[in-house]
Every structure is written in C-alpha cells, then in structure tokens.
C-alpha cells in the first residue's frame, strides 16, 4: 500500500492498536471519527482537509466558466437572465460542495470530498442545454432524475454488489491509473505540458519550459519533493503556500495576467497564469448570490428531450457517475491503506449513498451533478485518514461562498504540484499487479493507460472490464466470471457507443 504522511507511522491501525472505544482519555471527536485508531491525528486531518480543499478549489472558478457561460435553447443562462451570472454559479457550486463534503465526512467517516463533476458539467452545457426546447432548469431536472436512479441502485445493494464483483487486481489497476490521470491533470492544468499542432502534447507552450508561471510550478513541485523526502510534516501544504506566495509576488511585480492562446495575428498571452490570477482586487468578502438554487424542472427536461432522449441522457450521466465514483473510492482508500484483506472499504455503502445524493443535490442546486473528487488523495497523502478531513473541506467550501476572491487567488501552478506528487504515490502500487499473467496484465494495462490517454477514469475502467471478460471467455473460463462483470461490460459497450445511440434516438 501507499506510504502515509512522511512524519507518521504506517497508515491504518497498528498491529497492537485497540479499538478506539476501548482507549481511555480520547476526545469525543477522536472516538467518533476514529482518528487515533486509523493512525492519524487531529492536526493531520485538518491539514489534509485544507490540502484537499486547495487542490479542489479550482472547481469554484471552473464550473461557472463551463456551465455558466452557455445559454440554453431559450437564450437564458444559469441563474436566470440573458446574461451570464457567474457569481451565482460559483456560490452555488461552493455551497453544494460544502454541504455534501460535510455529509460524507460525518456519515461515512471517509476522507472523500465532493464537488461538481468535470465532464458531466461539460456534457450538460454543450450537449443537453442547447437541445431544442431545453432549459437549464430542465437539464438540471435530468440530473436530479439520474441521482434518484443511482440512489435506488445503491439502496438495493446493486452498486455495492458491482464493487465486490470486480477482481482485486482491477481495483489496484484503477488506483494506479487514477494516479497517472491526476499526475497528467496536474501537468496539463499548470501548462507544464500543452497541446501541440504536430503532436498530441508537448513540453511547455513551445516544446520548452518558459514563463514565470512555469517557474512557480517547478518550484512548488521541487520544494514539495524535498520536504517529502526530508519527512517534513505538512510538506504538501507548505509547498502550496510558498508557491502561492511566490506567484503573488511575481504577479504584483510583473503583471503577468491570465493565459490566452495565440490566435491569428493576436500573439495572446502564453506567459500568463493558467486559471486563477494570484491577485486580490477589492474586498475579499462578498455576499453570496444563490440564484441557481431550486430552479430544477424534471418535467420540462423530459418534455424537451422526449422520454427516449431523456433516458439516453440520464443513462449517460448515470454510467459516468456510477464508475467514476467506484474508481475514486478505491484510489482514495488504497492511498489511505483503508482497504481490508478482502478488498472491501469501511462504510462503502454509506460512501456510495452520499455520492448518489450528490447528483440529486447538484440538480437541486442548479450546478450540475456532484461527485467524489480524486483530488481527495492529496489530503490523504498529507496524512488524512478519516471523515474529519472531508468536514474540513466542506467548511472551507462554505466559507469560500463569502471569500471567493481568496479562493480565486491560488493559481493552478501553485496547487497542481500536489496532483503530480500524489500521482507518484499511487503509481507505486503497480508492483501488486502480476504482469506475467496475461489474463491480469492486459486488462490492467488498458485500465491504467486509458485513464490518462482518454482523459477519463470511466473509459479506463470500461476497457479493463471488457478486456477481462473477453480474455476469460476465449480461454474457456466463462463460468469463472461473475455475472455482474458481463452486465457491466455490456453497459460499458453501450457507453462507448453512446454517441451513435444519441444520434439515432435524439
């Protein structure tokens, strides 16, 4: 399993540890979250929660830019009106993420935070909202329906049964693939690697490392590595804070501004910050606008898309939610050493229930389906092992509804080194996969490489599941495959072909 906080003993319970309830002198908070039992401390949980929040805080800025800038078929934007209302979308995004993360932490007692899911929000913005007759309320109504369906699948035990049917080596491959995925996410979001004309990606903006923001990223990453190797407590958080301070200094002196790509005769600003500009203008406190809340319209969504079309949309959202969460849960649990010898995870049913409620809450909040964030692994790498870290994340999100200028101050270049570092830690689990066995090696290989290459956790999982079933069948071992694996593989095939299905049915 992954190494824990460099200043702590191995994660999880020690061999001589007694159940928390039997230990005298522990606080109620410690007993409730089982902090000592899981080999953690209050300081590590708070620190881990803050690191996770910093790693996730970009969603408060990015989600409004995706779903808040696209009008529906009637020309209206989220929050109402014919002009974008980005502050309202940002406030709603932070509010729903905060409430759900607190729910996850207090009920499932697992260090997993939630927020509006990337990919799902883009699907709503560019494929659902523009459909003839569709409104943003109708689109969010379909998100609400998807959440209800997935919650029913959890309550009936189906979702947990699927998790148990997945072979242990595929669960390990998911964790490794997620590690590569988030490492690539960190490198790409910081513009350390970018898209290129002649190749899919390249180093920097022109095949080399240039620009002050790149210096901030490299400085943050190197500092993080040095502190981690030296076993300094809070290595990840310290590096993020230092990198943010350096970014603020550079912006104040050089006025770098935001990154813009060259276009035609316009040279753009390739030396600018990838997302958030590290500067605060005006007041750091703003009264939040929650205009997106409760604008949901399930009936309108079904009417606009039709029963068949709405079913395809709900199915597409459901399948991505269903398996992304499974992979993320495995990745976080593996990093925290919370997977037992049978491959199960504590309170996994509760985790799945909260995640399912996330889709419902996202629809009601008008901010797209909320799902578990793989960036939670950054907090786990900082030492978090319990739901208290998720509560800290939630409280930080709630505070950010008032302090959005401070949240927007941390640039990608300062936060994303944490994703690269955690990617390395998760990648080390690859030695648990037996690559000498072709029945294990090929499915694991596809799972691992397609997550970053296809930029999708779901795609990697689907390819691995399908390949596992195929190899078993052609080798005459069809009866050894759990029936749920056949069903899942069939659903993944439908998911991969959903574009063709939508063109036929919508």
Short mmCIF file of C-alpha atoms in Angstrom, two decimals:
data_model
loop_
_atom_site.label_atom_id
_atom_site.label_comp_id
_atom_site.label_asym_id
_atom_site.label_seq_id
_atom_site.Cartn_x
_atom_site.Cartn_y
_atom_site.Cartn_z
CA UNK A 1 0.00 0.00 0.00
CA UNK A 2 0.97 3.64 -0.28
CA UNK A 3 3.19 5.28 2.29
CA UNK A 4 1.41 7.72 4.55
CA UNK A 5 2.35 11.11 5.87
CA UNK A 6 6.16 11.06 5.98
CA UNK A 7 6.10 12.12 9.60
CA UNK A 8 3.67 9.43 10.70
CA UNK A 9 3.80 5.68 11.28
CA UNK A 10 2.33 3.44 8.57
CA UNK A 11 -1.27 4.35 7.80
CA UNK A 12 -4.16 2.35 9.16
CA UNK A 13 -4.30 0.68 12.56
CA UNK A 14 -1.11 -0.61 14.05
CA UNK A 15 -0.91 -4.34 14.85
CA UNK A 16 -1.21 -3.61 18.56
CA UNK A 17 -3.92 -0.97 18.30
CA UNK A 18 -7.08 -1.49 20.30
CA UNK A 19 -10.48 -0.30 19.07
CA UNK A 20 -10.89 3.39 19.74
CA UNK A 21 -13.85 2.83 22.06
CA UNK A 22 -11.59 0.85 24.46
CA UNK A 23 -8.98 3.58 24.83
CA UNK A 24 -9.38 5.92 27.80
CA UNK A 25 -8.75 9.62 27.56
CA UNK A 26 -9.73 10.09 23.92
CA UNK A 27 -11.94 13.02 22.98
CA UNK A 28 -15.42 12.55 21.59
CA UNK A 29 -14.21 13.87 18.24
CA UNK A 30 -11.42 11.28 18.17
CA UNK A 31 -13.78 8.46 19.08
CA UNK A 32 -16.41 9.48 16.55
CA UNK A 33 -14.05 9.74 13.59
CA UNK A 34 -11.65 7.01 14.85
CA UNK A 35 -8.72 9.32 14.33
CA UNK A 36 -6.27 7.52 16.61
CA UNK A 37 -7.49 4.10 15.53
CA UNK A 38 -6.59 4.90 11.93
CA UNK A 39 -3.14 6.14 12.89
CA UNK A 40 -3.88 9.81 12.37
CA UNK A 41 -4.03 12.97 14.48
CA UNK A 42 -6.30 15.98 14.62
CA UNK A 43 -3.57 18.14 13.08
CA UNK A 44 -3.13 15.77 10.15
CA UNK A 45 -6.87 15.64 9.49
CA UNK A 46 -7.16 19.43 9.45
CA UNK A 47 -4.03 19.78 7.35
CA UNK A 48 -5.20 17.07 4.94
CA UNK A 49 -8.59 18.71 4.61
CA UNK A 50 -7.04 22.08 3.80
CA UNK A 51 -4.76 20.50 1.19
CA UNK A 52 -7.70 18.73 -0.42
CA UNK A 53 -9.68 21.98 -0.49
CA UNK A 54 -6.82 23.87 -2.10
CA UNK A 55 -6.45 21.10 -4.69
CA UNK A 56 -10.21 21.19 -5.41
CA UNK A 57 -10.91 24.90 -5.09
CA UNK A 58 -10.44 25.46 -8.81
CA UNK A 59 -13.93 23.99 -9.31
CA UNK A 60 -15.46 27.15 -7.80
CA UNK A 61 -13.93 29.08 -10.70
CA UNK A 62 -14.01 26.45 -13.44
CA UNK A 63 -17.59 25.16 -13.05
CA UNK A 64 -19.11 28.63 -13.65
CA UNK A 65 -16.91 29.07 -16.73
CA UNK A 66 -18.28 25.82 -18.16
CA UNK A 67 -21.98 25.81 -17.29
CA UNK A 68 -22.42 29.50 -16.55
CA UNK A 69 -21.33 30.81 -19.94
CA UNK A 70 -23.53 28.65 -22.19
CA UNK A 71 -27.16 29.68 -22.78
CA UNK A 72 -29.91 27.10 -23.05
CA UNK A 73 -32.12 26.78 -26.13
CA UNK A 74 -34.17 29.78 -24.96
CA UNK A 75 -31.12 32.04 -24.67
CA UNK A 76 -31.12 32.12 -20.86
CA UNK A 77 -28.17 31.37 -18.60
CA UNK A 78 -27.97 29.58 -15.26
CA UNK A 79 -29.33 31.77 -12.51
CA UNK A 80 -31.82 33.35 -14.87
CA UNK A 81 -31.48 36.23 -17.25
CA UNK A 82 -29.99 36.68 -20.70
CA UNK A 83 -26.51 37.48 -19.35
CA UNK A 84 -24.14 35.10 -17.55
CA UNK A 85 -24.41 35.18 -13.75
CA UNK A 86 -21.06 33.64 -12.83
CA UNK A 87 -21.02 34.77 -9.16
CA UNK A 88 -24.29 32.92 -8.55
CA UNK A 89 -22.97 29.73 -10.19
CA UNK A 90 -19.75 29.99 -8.17
CA UNK A 91 -21.66 30.48 -4.91
CA UNK A 92 -23.98 27.57 -5.66
CA UNK A 93 -21.04 25.37 -6.62
CA UNK A 94 -19.27 26.08 -3.32
CA UNK A 95 -22.43 25.70 -1.23
CA UNK A 96 -23.41 22.29 -2.60
CA UNK A 97 -19.80 21.03 -2.45
CA UNK A 98 -19.53 22.18 1.15
CA UNK A 99 -22.74 20.54 2.33
CA UNK A 100 -22.02 17.25 0.58
CA UNK A 101 -18.42 17.04 1.80
CA UNK A 102 -19.61 17.57 5.38
CA UNK A 103 -22.29 14.90 4.85
CA UNK A 104 -19.65 12.49 3.53
CA UNK A 105 -17.30 13.16 6.41
CA UNK A 106 -19.82 12.94 9.24
CA UNK A 107 -21.81 9.95 7.96
CA UNK A 108 -19.35 7.76 6.06
CA UNK A 109 -16.33 8.92 8.12
CA UNK A 110 -14.21 8.67 4.98
CA UNK A 111 -11.69 11.29 3.73
CA UNK A 112 -13.50 11.92 0.47
CA UNK A 113 -14.77 15.32 -0.67
CA UNK A 114 -17.36 16.10 -3.35
CA UNK A 115 -17.99 18.89 -5.83
CA UNK A 116 -19.45 19.45 -9.30
CA UNK A 117 -18.03 16.79 -11.61
CA UNK A 118 -15.94 17.82 -14.59
CA UNK A 119 -17.02 16.15 -17.81
CA UNK A 120 -20.57 15.86 -16.53
CA UNK A 121 -20.92 19.64 -16.45
CA UNK A 122 -19.46 19.97 -19.95
CA UNK A 123 -21.87 17.32 -21.22
CA UNK A 124 -24.78 19.30 -19.80
CA UNK A 125 -23.51 22.60 -21.18
CA UNK A 126 -22.68 21.54 -24.73
CA UNK A 127 -24.93 18.52 -25.39
CA UNK A 128 -28.04 18.87 -23.23
CA UNK A 129 -28.86 22.54 -22.57
CA UNK A 130 -28.79 23.53 -26.29
CA UNK A 131 -31.33 20.82 -27.27
CA UNK A 132 -34.48 22.33 -28.83
CA UNK A 133 -36.92 23.34 -26.11
CA UNK A 134 -34.45 22.54 -23.30
CA UNK A 135 -33.95 25.00 -20.45
CA UNK A 136 -31.26 24.93 -17.79
CA UNK A 137 -33.96 24.01 -15.29
CA UNK A 138 -34.91 21.06 -17.48
CA UNK A 139 -31.27 19.97 -17.83
CA UNK A 140 -30.84 20.08 -14.05
CA UNK A 141 -34.08 18.15 -13.76
CA UNK A 142 -32.49 15.29 -15.71
CA UNK A 143 -29.51 15.44 -13.35
CA UNK A 144 -31.95 15.12 -10.46
CA UNK A 145 -33.57 12.07 -12.07
CA UNK A 146 -30.16 10.48 -12.62
CA UNK A 147 -29.40 10.96 -8.93
CA UNK A 148 -32.66 9.31 -7.90
CA UNK A 149 -31.99 6.30 -10.14
CA UNK A 150 -28.42 5.84 -8.91
CA UNK A 151 -29.55 6.22 -5.29
CA UNK A 152 -32.07 3.42 -5.82
CA UNK A 153 -29.29 1.24 -7.23
CA UNK A 154 -27.28 1.88 -4.08
CA UNK A 155 -30.14 1.27 -1.65
CA UNK A 156 -30.99 -2.04 -3.34
CA UNK A 157 -27.37 -3.14 -2.89
CA UNK A 158 -26.70 -3.34 -6.62
CA UNK A 159 -23.91 -0.76 -6.68
CA UNK A 160 -22.04 -2.40 -3.80
CA UNK A 161 -22.50 -5.82 -5.37
CA UNK A 162 -20.81 -4.50 -8.51
CA UNK A 163 -17.91 -3.24 -6.41
CA UNK A 164 -17.50 -6.67 -4.81
CA UNK A 165 -17.64 -8.42 -8.20
CA UNK A 166 -14.61 -6.53 -9.51
CA UNK A 167 -11.39 -8.63 -9.25
CA UNK A 168 -8.82 -7.23 -6.78
CA UNK A 169 -6.17 -6.70 -9.47
CA UNK A 170 -8.56 -4.45 -11.42
CA UNK A 171 -9.15 -2.38 -8.29
CA UNK A 172 -5.38 -1.96 -7.96
CA UNK A 173 -5.14 -1.06 -11.65
CA UNK A 174 -7.83 1.59 -11.10
CA UNK A 175 -5.76 3.18 -8.33
CA UNK A 176 -2.61 3.15 -10.49
CA UNK A 177 -4.49 4.55 -13.49
CA UNK A 178 -6.02 7.28 -11.38
CA UNK A 179 -2.53 8.14 -10.17
CA UNK A 180 -1.35 8.64 -13.76
CA UNK A 181 -4.57 10.51 -14.58
CA UNK A 182 -4.24 13.05 -11.79
CA UNK A 183 -0.50 13.47 -12.45
CA UNK A 184 -1.28 14.29 -16.08
CA UNK A 185 -4.11 16.55 -14.90
CA UNK A 186 -1.66 18.45 -12.75
CA UNK A 187 0.95 18.78 -15.50
CA UNK A 188 -1.63 19.86 -18.09
CA UNK A 189 -3.53 22.32 -15.90
CA UNK A 190 -0.27 24.04 -14.98
CA UNK A 191 0.67 24.24 -18.69
CA UNK A 192 3.82 22.20 -17.97
CA UNK A 193 2.59 20.13 -20.90
CA UNK A 194 0.24 21.54 -23.53
CA UNK A 195 -1.50 20.50 -26.71
CA UNK A 196 0.54 20.97 -29.87
CA UNK A 197 0.00 21.13 -33.62
CA UNK A 198 2.36 18.31 -34.61
CA UNK A 199 1.99 16.07 -31.55
CA UNK A 200 -0.85 15.45 -29.06
CA UNK A 201 1.09 17.14 -26.25
CA UNK A 202 4.39 18.95 -25.83
CA UNK A 203 6.60 20.33 -23.10
CA UNK A 204 5.53 23.84 -22.13
CA UNK A 205 3.98 26.18 -24.68
CA UNK A 206 6.58 25.72 -27.40
CA UNK A 207 8.44 22.50 -26.62
CA UNK A 208 10.46 24.05 -23.81
CA UNK A 209 9.88 25.44 -20.33
CA UNK A 210 9.29 29.16 -20.47
CA UNK A 211 7.39 31.73 -18.44
CA UNK A 212 7.21 32.74 -14.80
CA UNK A 213 4.11 30.61 -14.01
CA UNK A 214 6.09 27.54 -15.08
CA UNK A 215 8.80 28.57 -12.64
CA UNK A 216 6.18 28.67 -9.86
CA UNK A 217 5.01 25.16 -10.75
CA UNK A 218 8.53 23.73 -10.88
CA UNK A 219 9.50 25.49 -7.66
CA UNK A 220 6.41 24.19 -5.88
CA UNK A 221 6.96 20.64 -7.12
CA UNK A 222 10.67 20.56 -6.25
CA UNK A 223 10.02 22.06 -2.82
CA UNK A 224 7.26 19.50 -2.22
CA UNK A 225 9.58 16.64 -3.17
CA UNK A 226 12.43 17.94 -0.99
CA UNK A 227 10.15 18.40 2.02
CA UNK A 228 8.57 14.99 1.47
CA UNK A 229 11.94 13.25 1.21
CA UNK A 230 13.09 15.06 4.34
CA UNK A 231 9.88 13.86 6.07
CA UNK A 232 8.75 17.37 6.97
CA UNK A 233 5.19 17.39 8.37
CA UNK A 234 2.80 19.28 6.10
CA UNK A 235 5.10 19.02 3.09
CA UNK A 236 2.33 19.37 0.53
CA UNK A 237 0.55 22.27 2.24
CA UNK A 238 3.80 24.14 2.88
CA UNK A 239 4.81 23.85 -0.77
CA UNK A 240 1.40 25.10 -1.95
CA UNK A 241 1.51 28.12 0.39
CA UNK A 242 5.08 29.01 -0.61
CA UNK A 243 4.31 28.63 -4.32
CA UNK A 244 1.21 30.80 -3.94
CA UNK A 245 3.26 33.47 -2.19
CA UNK A 246 5.84 33.39 -4.99
CA UNK A 247 3.05 33.64 -7.57
CA UNK A 248 1.53 36.67 -5.83
CA UNK A 249 4.92 38.37 -5.72
CA UNK A 250 5.55 37.74 -9.43
CA UNK A 251 2.09 38.96 -10.40
CA UNK A 252 2.44 42.11 -8.32
CA UNK A 253 5.81 42.96 -9.88
CA UNK A 254 5.37 41.71 -13.46
CA UNK A 255 1.59 41.90 -14.01
CA UNK A 256 1.52 38.63 -15.98
CA UNK A 257 -2.28 38.35 -16.24
CA UNK A 258 -4.25 35.34 -17.42
CA UNK A 259 -3.09 32.89 -20.06
CA UNK A 260 -4.55 33.32 -23.55
CA UNK A 261 -3.56 31.23 -26.55
CA UNK A 262 -2.26 32.86 -29.75
CA UNK A 263 -4.93 33.24 -32.44
CA UNK A 264 -4.15 34.54 -35.91
CA UNK A 265 -2.32 37.84 -35.65
CA UNK A 266 -3.04 38.01 -31.94
CA UNK A 267 0.03 36.71 -30.03
CA UNK A 268 -2.12 36.04 -26.98
CA UNK A 269 -0.52 35.80 -23.56
CA UNK A 270 1.19 32.39 -23.38
CA UNK A 271 3.19 33.51 -20.36
CA UNK A 272 0.11 34.17 -18.20
CA UNK A 273 -1.43 32.14 -15.41
CA UNK A 274 -3.33 29.01 -16.48
CA UNK A 275 -6.50 29.74 -14.49
CA UNK A 276 -6.58 31.90 -11.38
CA UNK A 277 -4.54 35.09 -11.43
CA UNK A 278 -2.83 35.29 -7.99
CA UNK A 279 -4.02 38.73 -7.01
CA UNK A 280 -6.90 40.12 -4.97
CA UNK A 281 -8.68 43.26 -6.12
CA UNK A 282 -11.26 44.98 -4.00
CA UNK A 283 -12.84 43.40 -0.93
CA UNK A 284 -12.04 39.80 -0.05
CA UNK A 285 -15.58 39.34 1.32
CA UNK A 286 -18.65 39.11 -0.91
CA UNK A 287 -22.28 38.37 -0.08
CA UNK A 288 -23.11 35.16 -1.99
CA UNK A 289 -25.85 35.02 -4.61
CA UNK A 290 -27.69 31.68 -4.61
CA UNK A 291 -29.88 32.34 -7.66
CA UNK A 292 -29.23 28.86 -9.13
CA UNK A 293 -30.85 27.01 -6.23
CA UNK A 294 -34.16 25.18 -6.76
CA UNK A 295 -34.60 26.17 -10.41
CA UNK A 296 -34.84 22.49 -11.34
CA UNK A 297 -37.58 21.28 -13.73
CA UNK A 298 -37.63 17.47 -14.29
CA UNK A 299 -40.87 17.53 -16.26
CA UNK A 300 -39.56 20.23 -18.58
CA UNK A 301 -36.41 18.21 -19.23
CA UNK A 302 -38.35 15.10 -20.20
CA UNK A 303 -40.74 17.12 -22.35
CA UNK A 304 -37.90 18.80 -24.25
CA UNK A 305 -35.82 15.67 -24.89
CA UNK A 306 -38.66 13.16 -25.09
CA UNK A 307 -38.88 10.01 -23.00
CA UNK A 308 -36.30 8.11 -25.08
CA UNK A 309 -33.94 11.06 -25.38
CA UNK A 310 -34.20 11.82 -21.67
CA UNK A 311 -33.48 8.16 -20.92
CA UNK A 312 -30.30 8.29 -23.01
CA UNK A 313 -29.16 11.46 -21.25
CA UNK A 314 -29.88 10.06 -17.78
CA UNK A 315 -28.13 6.79 -18.70
CA UNK A 316 -25.03 8.65 -19.92
CA UNK A 317 -24.85 10.70 -16.72
CA UNK A 318 -25.52 7.65 -14.56
CA UNK A 319 -22.85 5.43 -16.10
CA UNK A 320 -20.15 8.07 -15.75
CA UNK A 321 -21.18 8.79 -12.13
CA UNK A 322 -21.51 5.10 -11.28
CA UNK A 323 -17.99 4.04 -12.20
CA UNK A 324 -16.04 7.26 -11.68
CA UNK A 325 -17.00 7.13 -8.02
CA UNK A 326 -16.04 3.48 -7.71
CA UNK A 327 -12.60 4.20 -9.10
CA UNK A 328 -12.13 7.30 -6.96
CA UNK A 329 -13.24 5.49 -3.80
CA UNK A 330 -10.74 2.69 -4.48
CA UNK A 331 -7.97 5.18 -5.21
CA UNK A 332 -8.52 7.16 -2.00
CA UNK A 333 -8.92 4.03 0.14
CA UNK A 334 -5.78 2.47 -1.34
CA UNK A 335 -3.77 5.63 -0.73
CA UNK A 336 -5.05 5.74 2.87
CA UNK A 337 -4.48 2.00 3.41
CA UNK A 338 -8.16 1.55 4.25
CA UNK A 339 -8.78 -1.48 2.02
CA UNK A 340 -9.13 -4.67 4.07
CA UNK A 341 -7.75 -8.08 3.14
CA UNK A 342 -10.99 -8.94 1.33
CA UNK A 343 -10.70 -5.84 -0.85
CA UNK A 344 -13.57 -4.05 0.91
CA UNK A 345 -13.64 -0.47 2.17
CA UNK A 346 -15.11 0.68 5.51
CA UNK A 347 -18.59 2.18 5.17
CA UNK A 348 -18.51 1.69 1.39
CA UNK A 349 -22.32 1.58 1.27
CA UNK A 350 -22.57 4.93 3.02
CA UNK A 351 -19.94 6.42 0.70
CA UNK A 352 -21.97 5.33 -2.31
CA UNK A 353 -25.19 6.71 -0.81
CA UNK A 354 -23.64 10.13 -0.21
CA UNK A 355 -22.20 10.19 -3.72
CA UNK A 356 -25.61 9.33 -5.14
CA UNK A 357 -27.20 12.13 -3.13
CA UNK A 358 -24.55 14.34 -4.75
CA UNK A 359 -26.28 14.07 -8.11
CA UNK A 360 -29.64 14.95 -6.55
CA UNK A 361 -28.15 17.91 -4.67
CA UNK A 362 -26.33 19.10 -7.78
CA UNK A 363 -29.60 19.14 -9.70
CA UNK A 364 -31.48 20.92 -6.94
CA UNK A 365 -28.64 23.41 -6.57
CA UNK A 366 -28.52 24.07 -10.30
CA UNK A 367 -24.77 23.43 -10.51
CA UNK A 368 -24.58 20.00 -12.22
CA UNK A 369 -24.10 16.56 -10.70
CA UNK A 370 -21.72 16.49 -7.74
CA UNK A 371 -19.40 13.55 -7.40
CA UNK A 372 -16.42 12.34 -5.39
CA UNK A 373 -13.18 14.13 -6.29
CA UNK A 374 -9.98 12.23 -6.93
CA UNK A 375 -8.11 15.27 -5.57
CA UNK A 376 -9.07 13.90 -2.14
CA UNK A 377 -5.94 11.77 -2.47
CA UNK A 378 -3.84 14.91 -1.93
CA UNK A 379 -5.24 15.24 1.58
CA UNK A 380 -4.70 11.55 2.23
CA UNK A 381 -1.08 11.92 1.14
CA UNK A 382 -0.82 14.73 3.70
CA UNK A 383 -1.94 12.35 6.44
CA UNK A 384 -5.77 12.44 6.41
CA UNK A 385 -7.42 9.10 7.21
CA UNK A 386 -10.91 9.95 8.45
CA UNK A 387 -14.06 11.83 7.61
CA UNK A 388 -12.89 14.81 9.66
CA UNK A 389 -10.74 15.85 6.69
CA UNK A 390 -13.85 15.88 4.47
CA UNK A 391 -15.64 18.02 7.06
CA UNK A 392 -12.75 20.49 6.95
CA UNK A 393 -13.04 20.58 3.16
CA UNK A 394 -16.77 21.21 3.45
CA UNK A 395 -16.35 24.05 5.92
CA UNK A 396 -13.73 25.62 3.68
CA UNK A 397 -16.12 25.43 0.71
CA UNK A 398 -18.89 27.06 2.76
CA UNK A 399 -16.51 29.82 3.80
CA UNK A 400 -15.49 30.28 0.18
CA UNK A 401 -19.04 31.38 -0.70
CA UNK A 402 -18.14 34.56 1.18
CA UNK A 403 -14.39 34.62 0.45
CA UNK A 404 -14.38 33.72 -3.22
CA UNK A 405 -11.63 36.30 -4.03
CA UNK A 406 -9.26 34.39 -1.72
CA UNK A 407 -10.13 31.06 -3.32
CA UNK A 408 -9.51 32.53 -6.74
CA UNK A 409 -6.10 33.72 -5.60
CA UNK A 410 -4.41 30.28 -5.68
CA UNK A 411 -3.22 29.62 -9.24
CA UNK A 412 -3.10 26.20 -10.85
CA UNK A 413 0.67 26.45 -10.93
CA UNK A 414 0.79 26.53 -7.12
CA UNK A 415 -1.84 23.85 -6.43
CA UNK A 416 -1.23 21.22 -9.12
CA UNK A 417 2.22 20.04 -7.94
CA UNK A 418 0.22 18.19 -5.27
CA UNK A 419 -1.53 16.19 -8.00
CA UNK A 420 1.79 15.17 -9.53
CA UNK A 421 3.17 14.12 -6.15
CA UNK A 422 0.11 12.06 -5.31
CA UNK A 423 0.19 10.52 -8.78
CA UNK A 424 3.66 9.21 -7.98
CA UNK A 425 2.49 7.76 -4.66
CA UNK A 426 -0.47 5.97 -6.25
CA UNK A 427 1.63 4.71 -9.15
CA UNK A 428 3.83 2.74 -6.73
CA UNK A 429 1.00 0.23 -6.23
CA UNK A 430 1.72 -1.18 -9.68
CA UNK A 431 4.05 -3.76 -8.14
CA UNK A 432 0.97 -5.52 -6.73
CA UNK A 433 -0.17 -6.45 -10.27
CA UNK A 434 1.17 -9.71 -11.75
CA UNK A 435 2.16 -8.71 -15.28
CA UNK A 436 3.42 -12.25 -16.01
CA UNK A 437 -0.22 -13.44 -16.21
CA UNK A 438 -1.80 -12.26 -19.48
CA UNK A 439 -5.31 -12.53 -18.01
CA UNK A 440 -4.29 -9.91 -15.46
CA UNK A 441 -1.73 -7.93 -17.43
CA UNK A 442 -3.79 -6.87 -20.46
CA UNK A 443 -6.92 -5.69 -18.59
CA UNK A 444 -4.74 -3.91 -16.02
CA UNK A 445 -2.63 -2.32 -18.77
CA UNK A 446 -5.66 -0.92 -20.59
CA UNK A 447 -7.20 0.32 -17.35
CA UNK A 448 -4.02 2.14 -16.41
CA UNK A 449 -3.07 3.76 -19.72
CA UNK A 450 -6.52 4.77 -20.95
CA UNK A 451 -7.38 6.84 -17.88
CA UNK A 452 -4.76 9.50 -18.74
CA UNK A 453 -4.72 8.88 -22.52
CA UNK A 454 -8.51 9.14 -22.89
CA UNK A 455 -8.67 11.73 -20.07
CA UNK A 456 -11.38 9.68 -18.39
CA UNK A 457 -11.45 7.36 -15.37
CA UNK A 458 -14.60 5.75 -16.75
CA UNK A 459 -13.04 4.91 -20.12
CA UNK A 460 -10.07 3.21 -18.47
CA UNK A 461 -12.29 1.16 -16.21
CA UNK A 462 -14.57 0.17 -19.08
CA UNK A 463 -11.73 -1.00 -21.30
CA UNK A 464 -10.26 -3.04 -18.46
CA UNK A 465 -13.58 -4.67 -17.60
CA UNK A 466 -14.35 -5.57 -21.20
CA UNK A 467 -10.87 -7.00 -21.81
CA UNK A 468 -11.03 -9.05 -18.60
CA UNK A 469 -14.29 -10.68 -19.64
CA UNK A 470 -13.13 -11.22 -23.24
CA UNK A 471 -9.88 -12.96 -22.29
CA UNK A 472 -11.62 -15.17 -19.76
CA UNK A 473 -14.22 -16.21 -22.31
CA UNK A 474 -11.76 -17.02 -25.12
CA UNK A 475 -9.69 -19.05 -22.66
CA UNK A 476 -12.69 -21.19 -21.76
CA UNK A 477 -13.18 -19.68 -18.30
CA UNK A 478 -16.53 -18.02 -18.92
CA UNK A 479 -18.11 -19.69 -15.88
CA UNK A 480 -15.46 -18.23 -13.59
CA UNK A 481 -16.55 -14.68 -14.43
CA UNK A 482 -19.11 -13.10 -12.09
CA UNK A 483 -22.38 -12.45 -13.93
CA UNK A 484 -22.23 -8.80 -12.92
CA UNK A 485 -18.99 -8.43 -14.88
CA UNK A 486 -20.85 -9.46 -18.04
CA UNK A 487 -23.58 -6.93 -17.32
CA UNK A 488 -21.08 -4.16 -16.54
CA UNK A 489 -19.11 -4.89 -19.72
CA UNK A 490 -22.29 -4.74 -21.80
CA UNK A 491 -23.17 -1.39 -20.21
CA UNK A 492 -19.69 -0.08 -20.94
CA UNK A 493 -20.00 -1.11 -24.59
CA UNK A 494 -23.25 0.86 -24.73
CA UNK A 495 -21.50 3.77 -23.02
CA UNK A 496 -18.68 3.77 -25.57
CA UNK A 497 -21.25 3.76 -28.36
CA UNK A 498 -23.49 6.36 -26.76
CA UNK A 499 -22.67 8.95 -29.45
CA UNK A 500 -24.09 6.68 -32.13
CA UNK A 501 -27.07 5.83 -29.92
CA UNK A 502 -27.79 9.50 -29.23
CA UNK A 503 -27.63 10.36 -32.93
CA UNK A 504 -30.22 7.67 -33.58
CA UNK A 505 -32.52 8.43 -30.66
CA UNK A 506 -32.28 12.19 -30.03
#
